[in-house]
Amino acid sequence: MKRLLALGLAIGLAMPLATPTPAQAVTVNITIGTSLNHGRAISCSQGQRLLQNRGFRDVRRIDCRGRIFIYHARRGNSRFEIALSSRTGRVVDVRRIRR
């Protein structure tokens, strides 16, 4: 029994101990918004083209002042009022216009 214990102790001491590796900092690149305009604000005409590219037709500019651009457009047989963020070009709100 003592011999077995001594053998186990000898094997345990002979094996290298597992040492934890130090933590490494990782660089994370987080971009907010879309890459449509590489973070720059869009113009009113760019917003109109974005909506046309998203399937809307007869896009009319209603209000292009401030942080939100407002457009009226058609899709299918329905009319919509669409709000775009002037900073990112993202659709912020879509409302169906009833006649």
PDB file of C-alpha atoms in Angstrom:
ATOM      1  CA  MET A   1       0.000   0.000   0.000  1.00  0.00           C
ATOM      2  CA  LYS A   2       2.807   2.384   0.878  1.00  0.00           C
ATOM      3  CA  ARG A   3       4.562   1.463  -2.344  1.00  0.00           C
ATOM      4  CA  LEU A   4       1.421   2.258  -4.388  1.00  0.00           C
ATOM      5  CA  LEU A   5       1.025   5.586  -2.629  1.00  0.00           C
ATOM      6  CA  ALA A   6       4.668   6.441  -3.245  1.00  0.00           C
ATOM      7  CA  LEU A   7       4.318   5.503  -6.925  1.00  0.00           C
ATOM      8  CA  GLY A   8       1.247   7.724  -7.291  1.00  0.00           C
ATOM      9  CA  LEU A   9       3.050  10.570  -5.575  1.00  0.00           C
ATOM     10  CA  ALA A  10       6.082  10.182  -7.833  1.00  0.00           C
ATOM     11  CA  ILE A  11       3.943  10.187 -10.991  1.00  0.00           C
ATOM     12  CA  GLY A  12       2.013  13.212  -9.752  1.00  0.00           C
ATOM     13  CA  LEU A  13       5.180  15.170  -9.090  1.00  0.00           C
ATOM     14  CA  ALA A  14       6.730  14.175 -12.395  1.00  0.00           C
ATOM     15  CA  MET A  15       3.798  15.502 -14.444  1.00  0.00           C
ATOM     16  CA  PRO A  16       3.870  19.240 -15.114  1.00  0.00           C
ATOM     17  CA  LEU A  17       1.195  21.157 -13.336  1.00  0.00           C
ATOM     18  CA  ALA A  18      -1.467  22.820 -15.443  1.00  0.00           C
ATOM     19  CA  THR A  19      -1.033  26.529 -15.013  1.00  0.00           C
ATOM     20  CA  PRO A  20      -3.721  28.944 -16.114  1.00  0.00           C
ATOM     21  CA  THR A  21      -2.834  31.168 -19.042  1.00  0.00           C
ATOM     22  CA  PRO A  22      -3.224  34.904 -18.594  1.00  0.00           C
ATOM     23  CA  ALA A  23      -6.278  36.496 -20.167  1.00  0.00           C
ATOM     24  CA  GLN A  24      -5.770  38.399 -23.407  1.00  0.00           C
ATOM     25  CA  ALA A  25      -7.706  41.523 -24.331  1.00  0.00           C
ATOM     26  CA  VAL A  26      -9.671  41.199 -27.561  1.00  0.00           C
ATOM     27  CA  THR A  27     -10.430  44.130 -29.804  1.00  0.00           C
ATOM     28  CA  VAL A  28     -14.109  44.208 -30.719  1.00  0.00           C
ATOM     29  CA  ASN A  29     -15.312  46.431 -33.536  1.00  0.00           C
ATOM     30  CA  ILE A  30     -18.948  47.411 -33.024  1.00  0.00           C
ATOM     31  CA  THR A  31     -20.507  49.650 -35.634  1.00  0.00           C
ATOM     32  CA  ILE A  32     -23.812  51.255 -34.896  1.00  0.00           C
ATOM     33  CA  GLY A  33     -26.300  51.820 -37.695  1.00  0.00           C
ATOM     34  CA  THR A  34     -25.989  50.550 -41.199  1.00  0.00           C
ATOM     35  CA  SER A  35     -23.147  50.585 -43.649  1.00  0.00           C
ATOM     36  CA  LEU A  36     -25.305  52.094 -46.382  1.00  0.00           C
ATOM     37  CA  ASN A  37     -23.553  55.436 -46.104  1.00  0.00           C
ATOM     38  CA  HIS A  38     -20.563  54.463 -43.937  1.00  0.00           C
ATOM     39  CA  GLY A  39     -21.922  56.360 -40.930  1.00  0.00           C
ATOM     40  CA  ARG A  40     -22.547  59.627 -42.777  1.00  0.00           C
ATOM     41  CA  ALA A  41     -25.943  61.300 -42.960  1.00  0.00           C
ATOM     42  CA  ILE A  42     -28.044  60.726 -46.061  1.00  0.00           C
ATOM     43  CA  SER A  43     -29.557  63.409 -48.262  1.00  0.00           C
ATOM     44  CA  CYS A  44     -33.251  63.682 -49.040  1.00  0.00           C
ATOM     45  CA  SER A  45     -32.766  62.358 -52.583  1.00  0.00           C
ATOM     46  CA  GLN A  46     -30.700  59.424 -51.271  1.00  0.00           C
ATOM     47  CA  GLY A  47     -33.578  58.544 -48.947  1.00  0.00           C
ATOM     48  CA  GLN A  48     -35.961  58.625 -51.899  1.00  0.00           C
ATOM     49  CA  ARG A  49     -33.698  56.237 -53.846  1.00  0.00           C
ATOM     50  CA  LEU A  50     -33.405  53.916 -50.843  1.00  0.00           C
ATOM     51  CA  LEU A  51     -37.184  53.608 -50.692  1.00  0.00           C
ATOM     52  CA  GLN A  52     -37.399  52.970 -54.432  1.00  0.00           C
ATOM     53  CA  ASN A  53     -34.778  50.238 -54.060  1.00  0.00           C
ATOM     54  CA  ARG A  54     -36.903  48.697 -51.283  1.00  0.00           C
ATOM     55  CA  GLY A  55     -39.879  48.247 -53.594  1.00  0.00           C
ATOM     56  CA  PHE A  56     -41.817  51.494 -53.170  1.00  0.00           C
ATOM     57  CA  ARG A  57     -42.946  53.495 -56.202  1.00  0.00           C
ATOM     58  CA  ASP A  58     -44.176  57.044 -56.744  1.00  0.00           C
ATOM     59  CA  VAL A  59     -42.036  58.164 -53.807  1.00  0.00           C
ATOM     60  CA  ARG A  60     -42.680  61.815 -52.899  1.00  0.00           C
ATOM     61  CA  ARG A  61     -40.675  63.884 -50.436  1.00  0.00           C
ATOM     62  CA  ILE A  62     -42.891  65.440 -47.774  1.00  0.00           C
ATOM     63  CA  ASP A  63     -40.493  66.759 -45.101  1.00  0.00           C
ATOM     64  CA  CYS A  64     -36.709  66.515 -45.236  1.00  0.00           C
ATOM     65  CA  ARG A  65     -35.794  68.659 -42.235  1.00  0.00           C
ATOM     66  CA  GLY A  66     -34.333  67.409 -38.986  1.00  0.00           C
ATOM     67  CA  ARG A  67     -33.463  63.899 -37.863  1.00  0.00           C
ATOM     68  CA  ILE A  68     -36.410  62.177 -39.596  1.00  0.00           C
ATOM     69  CA  PHE A  69     -37.278  62.414 -43.303  1.00  0.00           C
ATOM     70  CA  ILE A  70     -40.934  61.822 -44.252  1.00  0.00           C
ATOM     71  CA  TYR A  71     -42.024  60.378 -47.623  1.00  0.00           C
ATOM     72  CA  HIS A  72     -45.288  59.243 -49.204  1.00  0.00           C
ATOM     73  CA  ALA A  73     -45.080  56.233 -51.484  1.00  0.00           C
ATOM     74  CA  ARG A  74     -47.049  53.380 -53.010  1.00  0.00           C
ATOM     75  CA  ARG A  75     -46.479  49.659 -52.725  1.00  0.00           C
ATOM     76  CA  GLY A  76     -48.939  47.366 -54.398  1.00  0.00           C
ATOM     77  CA  ASN A  77     -52.375  49.004 -54.179  1.00  0.00           C
ATOM     78  CA  SER A  78     -51.672  50.757 -50.877  1.00  0.00           C
ATOM     79  CA  ARG A  79     -50.239  54.176 -50.014  1.00  0.00           C
ATOM     80  CA  PHE A  80     -47.799  54.625 -47.148  1.00  0.00           C
ATOM     81  CA  GLU A  81     -46.178  57.355 -45.119  1.00  0.00           C
ATOM     82  CA  ILE A  82     -42.573  56.317 -44.428  1.00  0.00           C
ATOM     83  CA  ALA A  83     -40.171  57.893 -41.958  1.00  0.00           C
ATOM     84  CA  LEU A  84     -36.411  57.442 -42.513  1.00  0.00           C
ATOM     85  CA  SER A  85     -33.601  58.300 -40.145  1.00  0.00           C
ATOM     86  CA  SER A  86     -31.541  61.037 -41.774  1.00  0.00           C
ATOM     87  CA  ARG A  87     -28.435  59.736 -40.007  1.00  0.00           C
ATOM     88  CA  THR A  88     -28.539  56.069 -41.028  1.00  0.00           C
ATOM     89  CA  GLY A  89     -31.117  55.676 -43.794  1.00  0.00           C
ATOM     90  CA  ARG A  90     -33.054  53.122 -41.750  1.00  0.00           C
ATOM     91  CA  VAL A  91     -36.833  52.962 -41.915  1.00  0.00           C
ATOM     92  CA  VAL A  92     -38.058  54.281 -38.582  1.00  0.00           C
ATOM     93  CA  ASP A  93     -41.821  54.121 -39.143  1.00  0.00           C
ATOM     94  CA  VAL A  94     -44.270  52.984 -41.827  1.00  0.00           C
ATOM     95  CA  ARG A  95     -47.945  53.932 -41.709  1.00  0.00           C
ATOM     96  CA  ARG A  96     -50.588  52.979 -44.199  1.00  0.00           C
ATOM     97  CA  ILE A  97     -52.530  55.941 -45.493  1.00  0.00           C
ATOM     98  CA  ARG A  98     -56.265  55.231 -45.716  1.00  0.00           C
ATOM     99  CA  ARG A  99     -58.329  57.018 -48.318  1.00  0.00           C
TER     100      ARG A  99
END
